[in-house]
Amino acid sequence: MKKRNTASESGGETAFRSVTLGDPESNSQPPPPDRVVITHEDIDRAHDREQVSATRARRGFRPRLRLFWLLIGPGILVMLGENDGPSMLSYAATGARFGVGFFVPFVVLTFLMACVVQEMTVRLGAATHRGHAELIFDRFGPFWGWFSMIDLMVGNFLTLVTEFIAIRAGLGFFGVRPAVAVLGALLVLSVALMTHRYWTWERIILGAATFNLVFVPVALLAHPHWHEVAHSLLTWKPLPGGLTQETVLILLANIGATVTPWMLFFQQSAIADKGLTTHDIRMGRVDTALGAALATVAALATMLATAPLFLHHMSAANFEAAEFAQALQPFVGHWGAALFALGIFEAGMVAAITISTSSAYAFGEVARRPHSLNLPFKQGKAFYLVLLLEAAAAGGLVLIPGIPLVYIVLLVNVIAVLAMPPALLFLYMLVNDREIMGDLVSPLWANVLALGVVIILIAAGLLFGLSVIAPNALAVIGAK
Amino acid sequence: MEKHLDSVPDHEVSREEITSVMTALEPDQLIFAKEHHHCPRRQLTATEMILFWALRIYLVFMVGVVVYQIWTGVR
């Protein structure tokens, strides 16, 4: 048995003493209720929280700004993380196929949907201090918990594969060989983890995620017709060509580019790991909204950047990232094309880090293993190994010659949309569970919006099913 | 046999650190609390069970559609 310092509170005073501990992973012998074990993770988190409390106690503009800086992170990361490789390729394909029109306001709508969904995870994480997978297992039991985990793990692995496809394709534009690109990305992912501090990790990834905005200068170089962009945003033109198998697929890909199950798991776990409390919910909402706004700008910029391909009637049906960059070169110049390829690489890289982290959080929560980016490698071995092994397996798969990469990219966003309604039902029930949420249960307006999102997702899924099984039936619904 | 808590620090915890943790964190934010106290399981109502199963069947069916699309695409 090991002796270590602990603290106990009695009569309003904190007393310190050394006690003998049993195995904390076994609940057979619960510890005395007045004793608390302090861990490395607690100390790191307390240090972060002290800064938040000290800043909150001060008045004025600068302390408010500092508080904002201290509390932002999970929302921006999740939104820019979701602007990942397949998402940016979906936006690029949309711009190249349809130009500026129906899909400009549609993308804004999908990010509004993402805001509605992610706001619920902010409240849930801040109120319970628990990760999403842990709450599902605790409240609904292992039977439904495992279903949810399988959905997440399969979706995350497939998405990770597409992130490495994006990394490979983005760096391919600069002549980097696939094996070097994948190994380099795995190295970057490992280096980011070496900080063993959630705060430092979050700042590094936030810095990297802002490169998602490199699509903005590319869009500017493409000289879009701003009047047309504003007009399409305000009037919402009809779906070009009506409902066809292709437009339904693009619709689904664009929805899947903004609302996916891993986002729920990641943001809630990150909020718990960051140590946010109910006092931080307002700032958590601002963080999420800001992330959505930045991600919307990057998504629209990608569509505007590839719109010249539509105007010049260039077919981009089977383009991958590097081919998009090459095709854009006559319109945006070499630097524009290079920025586009760099943006695709960045999108894949940031998403590879956030998605593998979401898997590791979920695994740790379900397996009851330590799961925090504040843990040293020795103490969080299982957490870090799951994260690294999943990324390595996905990266390795991309290097297999002859693997149908285009099909995998296609699959990922579609599966994300299909898996979302069951994931949202768990979230909806948890966030309306007064036993764990108390007064922070969803208000009526939030529930109406959430149900609206579920209905849109199910309708989109069914439309996709119809387009595959009975393509002619689409003509009856709305084809021109 | 000596048993270890995985998340325990490898150095001795100082009084300042203990005070910092006890004042800065809410009781249920402590790892110790998270490891020992779990949310109780709730009973699902019949409507909730129907919804869960309906969405599960929807997902399985739609995955079948995706597989079918890939199969026809490959052919």
Coordinates of C-alpha atoms in Angstrom, one line a residue:
Chain A
M1 CA 0.0 0.0 0.0
K2 CA 1.2 3.5 -0.8
K3 CA 1.2 6.5 1.5
R4 CA 0.5 9.9 0.0
N5 CA -0.8 13.3 1.1
T6 CA -4.5 13.9 1.1
A7 CA -6.7 16.7 2.2
S8 CA -10.0 16.5 4.0
E9 CA -12.5 19.1 4.9
S10 CA -14.2 19.3 8.2
G11 CA -16.0 22.1 9.9
G12 CA -15.2 24.5 7.1
E13 CA -11.5 24.0 7.5
T14 CA -9.1 22.1 5.2
A15 CA -7.0 19.6 7.2
F16 CA -4.0 17.8 5.6
R17 CA -2.8 14.4 6.5
S18 CA -1.3 11.3 5.1
V19 CA -3.5 8.2 4.7
T20 CA -3.3 4.7 3.2
L21 CA -5.2 4.2 0.1
G22 CA -6.8 1.1 -1.5
D23 CA -7.3 0.5 -5.2
P24 CA -9.2 3.5 -6.5
E25 CA -10.4 1.6 -9.5
S26 CA -12.3 -0.9 -7.4
N27 CA -15.5 0.3 -5.8
S28 CA -15.7 -2.6 -3.4
Q29 CA -14.2 -0.6 -0.5
P30 CA -15.4 3.0 -0.8
P31 CA -13.0 5.4 0.9
P32 CA -14.1 7.3 4.0
P33 CA -16.3 10.2 2.8
D34 CA -14.2 12.9 4.4
R35 CA -11.0 12.0 2.5
V36 CA -10.0 13.2 -0.9
V37 CA -7.1 12.1 -3.0
I38 CA -5.3 14.8 -4.9
T39 CA -3.9 13.9 -8.3
H40 CA -1.5 15.4 -10.8
E41 CA -4.5 16.1 -13.1
D42 CA -6.4 17.9 -10.3
I43 CA -3.4 20.1 -9.5
D44 CA -3.0 21.1 -13.2
R45 CA -6.7 21.8 -13.6
A46 CA -6.8 23.8 -10.3
H47 CA -4.0 25.9 -11.6
D48 CA -6.0 26.8 -14.7
R49 CA -9.1 27.5 -12.7
E50 CA -7.3 29.8 -10.3
Q51 CA -6.3 32.0 -13.2
V52 CA -10.0 32.0 -14.4
S53 CA -11.2 32.9 -10.9
A54 CA -8.6 35.7 -10.4
T55 CA -9.4 37.2 -13.8
R56 CA -13.1 37.0 -13.2
A57 CA -12.8 38.9 -9.9
R58 CA -11.3 41.9 -11.7
R59 CA -13.3 44.5 -13.6
G60 CA -12.7 46.3 -16.8
F61 CA -12.2 45.6 -20.5
R62 CA -8.8 43.9 -20.3
P63 CA -9.7 41.4 -17.6
R64 CA -12.8 40.5 -19.7
L65 CA -10.6 40.0 -22.7
R66 CA -8.3 37.8 -20.7
L67 CA -11.2 35.8 -19.4
F68 CA -12.3 35.3 -22.9
W69 CA -8.8 34.1 -23.9
L70 CA -8.7 31.7 -20.9
L71 CA -12.1 30.2 -21.5
I72 CA -12.2 29.9 -25.3
G73 CA -10.9 26.7 -26.9
P74 CA -13.2 23.6 -27.1
G75 CA -15.8 25.4 -29.3
I76 CA -13.4 26.9 -31.8
L77 CA -11.4 23.6 -31.9
V78 CA -14.5 21.5 -32.5
M79 CA -15.8 23.8 -35.2
L80 CA -12.5 24.3 -37.1
G81 CA -11.7 20.7 -36.4
E82 CA -14.9 19.7 -38.3
N83 CA -13.7 21.8 -41.2
D84 CA -11.6 18.8 -41.9
G85 CA -10.1 17.2 -45.1
P86 CA -13.4 15.6 -46.5
S87 CA -15.4 18.7 -45.4
M88 CA -13.1 21.1 -47.3
L89 CA -13.1 18.8 -50.3
S90 CA -16.9 18.7 -50.1
Y91 CA -17.1 22.5 -50.1
A92 CA -14.5 22.6 -52.9
A93 CA -16.6 20.1 -55.0
T94 CA -19.7 22.1 -54.2
G95 CA -18.2 25.4 -55.5
A96 CA -16.8 23.7 -58.6
R97 CA -20.0 21.9 -59.4
F98 CA -22.7 24.5 -58.5
G99 CA -20.8 27.9 -58.2
V100 CA -22.3 30.5 -56.0
G101 CA -26.0 30.0 -55.3
F102 CA -28.2 27.6 -53.3
F103 CA -25.3 26.1 -51.2
V104 CA -24.0 29.5 -49.9
P105 CA -26.9 30.0 -47.5
F106 CA -27.2 26.2 -47.0
V107 CA -23.7 26.0 -45.5
V108 CA -24.6 28.9 -43.2
L109 CA -27.7 26.9 -42.1
T110 CA -25.7 23.8 -41.4
F111 CA -23.3 25.7 -39.1
L112 CA -26.4 27.2 -37.3
M113 CA -27.5 23.6 -36.8
A114 CA -24.0 22.7 -35.4
C115 CA -24.3 25.7 -33.0
V116 CA -27.6 24.4 -31.7
V117 CA -26.2 20.9 -31.1
Q118 CA -22.9 21.9 -29.6
E119 CA -24.4 24.4 -27.2
M120 CA -26.1 21.4 -25.6
T121 CA -22.7 19.7 -25.0
V122 CA -21.4 23.0 -23.5
R123 CA -24.2 22.9 -20.9
L124 CA -23.9 19.2 -20.3
G125 CA -20.1 19.2 -19.9
A126 CA -20.1 22.3 -17.6
A127 CA -23.0 21.0 -15.4
T128 CA -21.8 17.4 -15.0
H129 CA -18.0 17.6 -15.4
R130 CA -18.3 14.3 -17.2
G131 CA -17.5 13.2 -20.7
H132 CA -20.3 12.3 -23.2
A133 CA -19.5 8.5 -23.4
E134 CA -19.3 8.2 -19.6
L135 CA -22.7 9.8 -19.1
I136 CA -24.3 7.6 -21.8
F137 CA -22.9 4.5 -20.1
D138 CA -23.9 5.6 -16.7
R139 CA -27.4 6.8 -17.5
F140 CA -28.5 4.4 -20.2
G141 CA -26.4 1.3 -19.3
P142 CA -23.8 -0.6 -21.3
F143 CA -26.2 -2.0 -23.9
W144 CA -27.0 1.4 -25.4
G145 CA -23.6 2.7 -24.4
W146 CA -21.8 0.2 -26.6
F147 CA -24.1 1.0 -29.6
S148 CA -23.1 4.6 -29.2
M149 CA -19.4 3.7 -28.8
I150 CA -19.4 1.5 -31.9
D151 CA -21.0 4.3 -33.9
L152 CA -18.4 6.7 -32.6
M153 CA -15.4 4.5 -33.1
V154 CA -16.3 3.3 -36.6
G155 CA -17.1 6.9 -37.7
N156 CA -14.0 8.3 -36.1
F157 CA -11.7 5.7 -37.7
L158 CA -13.2 6.2 -41.2
T159 CA -12.9 10.0 -40.7
L160 CA -9.3 9.7 -39.6
V161 CA -8.5 7.7 -42.7
T162 CA -9.9 10.6 -44.8
E163 CA -7.8 13.1 -42.8
F164 CA -4.7 11.3 -43.7
I165 CA -5.9 11.2 -47.3
A166 CA -6.2 15.0 -47.1
I167 CA -2.7 15.3 -45.5
R168 CA -1.2 13.1 -48.2
A169 CA -3.0 15.0 -51.0
G170 CA -2.2 18.5 -49.5
L171 CA 1.5 17.8 -49.1
G172 CA 1.5 15.9 -52.4
F173 CA 1.0 19.3 -54.2
F174 CA 4.5 20.2 -52.8
G175 CA 6.0 17.0 -54.0
V176 CA 6.1 15.3 -50.5
R177 CA 6.0 11.5 -50.8
P178 CA 2.9 9.9 -49.2
A179 CA 4.9 7.9 -46.7
V180 CA 6.8 11.0 -45.6
A181 CA 3.6 13.0 -45.3
V182 CA 1.8 10.4 -43.2
L183 CA 4.9 9.8 -40.9
G184 CA 5.4 13.6 -40.6
A185 CA 1.7 14.0 -39.6
L186 CA 2.0 11.2 -36.9
L187 CA 5.1 13.0 -35.6
V188 CA 3.3 16.3 -35.3
L189 CA 0.5 14.6 -33.5
S190 CA 2.9 13.0 -31.1
V191 CA 4.8 16.2 -30.4
A192 CA 1.5 18.1 -29.6
L193 CA 0.8 15.4 -27.0
M194 CA 4.2 15.7 -25.4
T195 CA 3.1 18.9 -23.5
H196 CA 1.1 16.8 -21.1
R197 CA -1.0 19.9 -20.3
Y198 CA -4.5 20.4 -21.7
W199 CA -4.0 24.2 -21.7
T200 CA -0.7 24.0 -23.8
W201 CA -2.1 21.4 -26.1
E202 CA -5.3 23.5 -26.7
R203 CA -3.3 26.6 -27.5
I204 CA -1.0 24.8 -30.0
I205 CA -4.0 23.2 -31.8
L206 CA -5.9 26.5 -31.7
G207 CA -2.9 28.2 -33.4
A208 CA -2.8 25.5 -36.0
A209 CA -6.6 25.6 -36.5
T210 CA -6.6 29.3 -37.4
F211 CA -4.7 28.3 -40.6
N212 CA -8.1 27.0 -41.7
L213 CA -8.6 30.6 -42.8
V214 CA -6.0 30.3 -45.5
F215 CA -8.9 29.6 -47.8
V216 CA -9.9 33.3 -47.4
P217 CA -7.0 34.7 -49.3
V218 CA -7.4 32.0 -51.9
A219 CA -11.1 33.1 -52.3
L220 CA -10.0 36.7 -52.6
L221 CA -7.5 35.8 -55.3
A222 CA -10.3 34.1 -57.2
H223 CA -12.1 37.5 -57.4
P224 CA -15.6 36.4 -56.5
H225 CA -18.6 38.4 -57.6
W226 CA -19.5 39.8 -54.2
H227 CA -22.9 41.1 -55.4
E228 CA -23.8 37.6 -56.4
V229 CA -22.6 36.2 -53.1
A230 CA -24.7 38.7 -51.1
H231 CA -27.7 38.1 -53.4
S232 CA -27.6 34.3 -53.0
L233 CA -27.2 34.7 -49.2
L234 CA -30.3 37.0 -49.0
T235 CA -32.6 35.3 -51.6
W236 CA -31.6 31.6 -51.2
K237 CA -31.8 30.5 -54.8
P238 CA -33.5 27.1 -55.5
L239 CA -31.5 23.9 -55.7
P240 CA -29.8 23.9 -59.1
G241 CA -31.0 21.1 -61.4
G242 CA -33.6 20.1 -58.8
L243 CA -33.3 16.9 -56.7
T244 CA -31.0 14.4 -58.4
Q245 CA -28.8 11.7 -57.0
E246 CA -25.8 14.0 -57.3
T247 CA -27.4 17.0 -55.6
V248 CA -28.7 14.8 -52.7
L249 CA -25.1 13.4 -52.2
I250 CA -23.7 16.9 -52.2
L251 CA -26.4 18.0 -49.8
L252 CA -25.6 15.2 -47.4
A253 CA -21.8 15.7 -47.8
N254 CA -22.3 19.4 -46.8
I255 CA -24.5 18.5 -43.8
G256 CA -22.0 15.8 -42.8
A257 CA -19.2 18.4 -43.1
T258 CA -20.6 20.4 -40.2
V259 CA -22.6 18.1 -37.8
T260 CA -21.0 14.8 -36.8
P261 CA -21.1 12.5 -33.7
W262 CA -17.4 13.0 -32.8
M263 CA -18.0 16.7 -32.2
L264 CA -20.5 15.9 -29.3
F265 CA -18.0 13.6 -27.6
F266 CA -15.0 15.9 -28.2
Q267 CA -16.4 19.1 -27.0
Q268 CA -18.1 17.7 -23.8
S269 CA -14.9 15.8 -22.8
A270 CA -12.7 18.8 -23.6
I271 CA -14.9 21.0 -21.4
A272 CA -14.6 18.5 -18.6
D273 CA -10.9 18.3 -19.1
K274 CA -10.5 22.1 -19.2
G275 CA -12.4 22.2 -16.0
L276 CA -15.2 24.6 -17.1
T277 CA -18.1 25.0 -14.7
T278 CA -21.6 26.4 -14.9
H279 CA -20.2 29.9 -14.4
D280 CA -18.5 29.5 -17.8
I281 CA -21.5 28.4 -19.9
R282 CA -22.0 31.9 -21.3
M283 CA -18.4 32.1 -22.5
G284 CA -18.7 28.5 -23.7
R285 CA -21.5 29.6 -25.9
V286 CA -19.5 32.5 -27.2
D287 CA -16.6 30.1 -27.9
T288 CA -18.9 27.8 -29.9
A289 CA -20.5 30.6 -31.8
L290 CA -17.2 32.2 -32.7
G291 CA -15.9 28.8 -33.8
A292 CA -19.0 28.3 -36.0
A293 CA -18.5 31.8 -37.5
L294 CA -14.8 31.2 -38.3
A295 CA -15.6 27.8 -39.7
T296 CA -18.5 29.3 -41.9
V297 CA -16.1 31.9 -43.3
A298 CA -13.5 29.2 -44.1
A299 CA -16.2 27.0 -45.7
L300 CA -17.7 29.7 -47.8
A301 CA -14.2 30.9 -48.8
T302 CA -13.5 27.4 -50.1
M303 CA -16.6 27.4 -52.2
L304 CA -15.8 30.8 -53.6
A305 CA -12.3 29.7 -54.3
T306 CA -13.4 26.9 -56.5
A307 CA -16.3 28.7 -58.1
P308 CA -14.2 29.7 -61.1
L309 CA -14.1 26.0 -62.1
F310 CA -17.9 26.2 -62.4
L311 CA -17.8 29.4 -64.3
H312 CA -15.3 27.9 -66.8
H313 CA -17.3 24.6 -67.1
M314 CA -14.4 22.5 -65.7
S315 CA -15.5 19.1 -64.5
A316 CA -14.3 18.5 -61.0
A317 CA -16.3 15.4 -60.3
N318 CA -13.4 13.1 -59.4
F319 CA -10.9 15.7 -58.1
E320 CA -8.8 15.1 -55.0
A321 CA -7.2 17.9 -53.1
A322 CA -4.0 18.2 -55.1
E323 CA -6.0 18.2 -58.4
F324 CA -8.2 21.0 -57.1
A325 CA -5.1 23.0 -56.3
Q326 CA -3.6 22.4 -59.7
A327 CA -6.9 23.2 -61.5
L328 CA -7.2 26.5 -59.6
Q329 CA -3.7 27.6 -60.5
P330 CA -4.8 29.5 -63.7
F331 CA -7.3 31.5 -61.6
V332 CA -5.6 32.1 -58.3
G333 CA -1.9 31.8 -59.3
H334 CA 0.8 29.5 -57.9
W335 CA 0.6 31.1 -54.4
G336 CA -3.1 30.7 -54.3
A337 CA -2.9 27.1 -55.4
A338 CA -0.2 26.5 -52.8
L339 CA -2.3 28.1 -50.0
F340 CA -5.2 25.9 -51.1
A341 CA -3.1 22.7 -50.8
L342 CA -1.7 23.9 -47.5
G343 CA -5.2 24.5 -46.2
I344 CA -6.2 21.0 -47.1
F345 CA -3.2 19.7 -45.3
E346 CA -4.0 21.8 -42.2
A347 CA -7.6 20.8 -42.2
G348 CA -6.6 17.1 -42.2
M349 CA -3.9 17.6 -39.6
V350 CA -6.0 19.5 -37.0
A351 CA -8.9 17.1 -37.5
A352 CA -6.6 14.1 -37.1
I353 CA -5.5 15.4 -33.8
T354 CA -9.0 16.4 -32.5
I355 CA -10.8 13.2 -33.8
S356 CA -8.2 10.8 -32.4
T357 CA -8.4 12.7 -29.1
S358 CA -12.2 12.3 -29.1
S359 CA -11.7 8.5 -29.5
A360 CA -9.2 8.4 -26.7
Y361 CA -11.5 10.4 -24.3
A362 CA -14.4 8.1 -25.1
F363 CA -12.3 5.0 -24.6
G364 CA -10.9 6.3 -21.2
E365 CA -14.4 7.2 -20.0
V366 CA -15.9 3.8 -20.9
A367 CA -12.9 1.7 -19.8
R368 CA -12.7 3.8 -16.6
R369 CA -9.1 4.6 -17.3
P370 CA -7.5 8.0 -16.7
H371 CA -8.3 10.2 -19.6
S372 CA -6.9 13.7 -19.7
L373 CA -4.4 15.7 -21.7
N374 CA -3.0 16.8 -18.3
L375 CA -1.7 13.3 -17.7
P376 CA 2.0 12.4 -18.0
F377 CA 2.4 9.5 -20.5
K378 CA 3.2 7.0 -17.8
Q379 CA -0.1 7.7 -15.9
G380 CA -2.3 8.1 -19.0
K381 CA -0.7 5.2 -21.0
A382 CA -4.0 3.7 -22.2
F383 CA -5.4 7.2 -23.2
Y384 CA -2.3 8.1 -25.2
L385 CA -1.9 4.7 -26.8
V386 CA -5.5 4.6 -28.1
L387 CA -5.0 8.1 -29.5
L388 CA -1.7 7.2 -31.3
L389 CA -2.6 3.7 -32.4
E390 CA -5.9 4.8 -34.0
A391 CA -4.1 7.6 -35.9
A392 CA -1.2 5.2 -36.9
A393 CA -3.7 2.6 -38.2
A394 CA -5.6 5.2 -40.2
G395 CA -2.4 6.6 -41.6
G396 CA -1.1 3.2 -42.5
L397 CA -4.3 2.3 -44.4
V398 CA -3.9 5.4 -46.6
L399 CA -0.5 4.0 -47.7
I400 CA -1.9 0.7 -49.0
P401 CA -1.7 0.8 -52.8
G402 CA -4.9 0.5 -54.7
I403 CA -7.3 1.2 -51.8
P404 CA -10.4 3.1 -53.0
L405 CA -9.7 6.4 -51.3
V406 CA -12.5 8.3 -53.2
Y407 CA -15.1 5.8 -51.9
I408 CA -13.9 6.2 -48.3
V409 CA -14.1 10.0 -48.6
L410 CA -17.6 9.7 -50.0
L411 CA -18.6 7.3 -47.3
V412 CA -17.4 9.3 -44.3
N413 CA -19.7 12.4 -44.6
V414 CA -22.7 10.2 -45.5
I415 CA -22.1 7.9 -42.5
A416 CA -21.7 10.9 -40.2
V417 CA -25.1 12.3 -41.2
L418 CA -26.7 8.8 -40.8
A419 CA -25.2 8.3 -37.4
M420 CA -26.2 11.7 -36.1
P421 CA -29.9 11.2 -35.2
P422 CA -29.2 8.3 -32.7
A423 CA -26.3 10.3 -31.2
L424 CA -28.6 13.4 -30.9
L425 CA -31.3 11.4 -29.1
F426 CA -28.8 10.5 -26.4
L427 CA -27.7 14.1 -26.2
Y428 CA -31.3 15.4 -26.2
M429 CA -32.3 13.0 -23.3
L430 CA -29.2 13.8 -21.2
V431 CA -29.6 17.6 -21.6
N432 CA -33.2 17.3 -20.5
D433 CA -32.4 15.0 -17.6
R434 CA -33.2 17.1 -14.5
E435 CA -31.4 14.6 -12.2
I436 CA -28.0 15.5 -13.7
M437 CA -28.7 18.9 -15.2
G438 CA -30.7 20.5 -12.4
D439 CA -31.9 23.9 -13.5
L440 CA -29.7 23.8 -16.6
V441 CA -32.1 21.5 -18.5
S442 CA -32.8 22.7 -22.0
P443 CA -35.4 25.4 -22.3
L444 CA -38.3 24.9 -24.8
W445 CA -36.7 26.9 -27.6
A446 CA -33.6 24.9 -27.4
N447 CA -35.6 21.6 -27.5
V448 CA -37.6 22.9 -30.5
L449 CA -34.4 23.8 -32.4
A450 CA -32.8 20.4 -31.5
L451 CA -35.8 18.5 -32.7
G452 CA -35.7 20.6 -35.9
V453 CA -32.1 19.5 -36.5
V454 CA -33.0 15.8 -35.9
I455 CA -35.9 16.1 -38.3
I456 CA -33.7 17.7 -41.0
L457 CA -31.0 15.0 -40.5
I458 CA -33.5 12.1 -40.7
A459 CA -35.1 13.7 -43.8
A460 CA -31.7 14.1 -45.5
G461 CA -30.9 10.5 -44.7
L462 CA -34.2 9.2 -46.1
L463 CA -33.8 11.4 -49.2
F464 CA -30.3 9.8 -49.7
G465 CA -31.8 6.3 -49.2
L466 CA -34.5 7.1 -51.8
S467 CA -31.9 8.5 -54.2
V468 CA -30.0 5.2 -54.1
I469 CA -32.9 2.7 -54.0
A470 CA -35.4 4.5 -56.2
P471 CA -33.6 7.3 -58.1
N472 CA -36.6 7.8 -60.4
A473 CA -38.8 8.6 -57.3
L474 CA -36.7 11.8 -56.9
A475 CA -38.2 13.1 -60.1
V476 CA -41.7 12.9 -58.5
I477 CA -40.5 14.8 -55.4
G478 CA -38.8 17.7 -57.1
A479 CA -36.6 17.3 -60.1
K480 CA -37.0 19.8 -62.9
Chain B
M1 CA 1.0 -6.2 -3.3
E2 CA 1.2 -2.4 -3.6
K3 CA -1.6 -0.9 -5.7
H4 CA -1.4 2.4 -7.5
L5 CA -3.8 5.1 -8.6
D6 CA -3.0 5.8 -12.2
S7 CA -3.5 9.5 -12.1
V8 CA -1.6 10.1 -8.8
P9 CA 1.4 12.4 -9.2
D10 CA 4.9 11.0 -9.0
H11 CA 6.0 13.7 -6.5
E12 CA 4.7 14.5 -3.1
V13 CA 1.8 16.9 -3.0
S14 CA 2.6 20.2 -1.2
R15 CA 0.2 22.0 1.1
E16 CA -0.1 24.9 -1.4
E17 CA -1.2 22.5 -4.1
I18 CA -3.8 20.9 -1.9
T19 CA -5.2 24.3 -0.9
S20 CA -5.2 25.3 -4.5
V21 CA -7.1 22.2 -5.6
M22 CA -9.6 22.4 -2.8
T23 CA -10.4 26.0 -3.4
A24 CA -10.3 26.1 -7.2
L25 CA -12.1 23.0 -8.1
E26 CA -15.7 22.0 -7.4
P27 CA -16.0 18.8 -5.4
D28 CA -17.2 16.7 -8.3
Q29 CA -14.4 17.9 -10.5
L30 CA -11.8 15.9 -8.5
I31 CA -10.6 12.8 -10.2
F32 CA -11.2 10.9 -7.0
A33 CA -14.8 11.9 -7.0
K34 CA -15.2 11.0 -10.7
E35 CA -13.7 7.6 -10.1
H36 CA -15.9 6.8 -7.1
H37 CA -19.2 8.5 -7.9
H38 CA -21.1 7.7 -11.0
C39 CA -24.4 9.0 -12.2
P40 CA -27.1 6.5 -11.3
R41 CA -28.7 4.6 -14.2
R42 CA -32.1 5.8 -15.3
Q43 CA -35.1 3.6 -16.3
L44 CA -36.1 4.2 -19.9
T45 CA -39.8 4.6 -20.6
A46 CA -41.6 2.6 -23.3
T47 CA -41.6 5.6 -25.6
E48 CA -37.9 6.2 -25.1
M49 CA -37.2 2.5 -25.8
I50 CA -39.2 2.7 -29.0
L51 CA -37.3 5.8 -30.1
F52 CA -34.0 4.2 -29.4
W53 CA -34.9 1.1 -31.3
A54 CA -36.4 3.0 -34.2
L55 CA -33.3 5.1 -34.7
R56 CA -31.1 2.0 -34.3
I57 CA -33.1 0.2 -37.1
Y58 CA -32.9 3.4 -39.2
L59 CA -29.1 3.5 -38.8
V60 CA -28.7 -0.2 -39.7
F61 CA -31.0 0.1 -42.7
M62 CA -29.2 3.3 -44.0
V63 CA -25.8 1.7 -43.6
G64 CA -27.2 -1.2 -45.7
V65 CA -28.1 1.4 -48.3
V66 CA -24.6 2.9 -48.3
V67 CA -23.1 -0.6 -48.7
Y68 CA -25.5 -1.3 -51.6
Q69 CA -24.5 2.0 -53.2
I70 CA -20.8 1.1 -53.0
W71 CA -21.5 -2.4 -54.3
T72 CA -23.4 -1.0 -57.3
G73 CA -20.8 1.6 -57.8
V74 CA -18.0 -1.0 -57.9
R75 CA -19.9 -3.1 -60.3

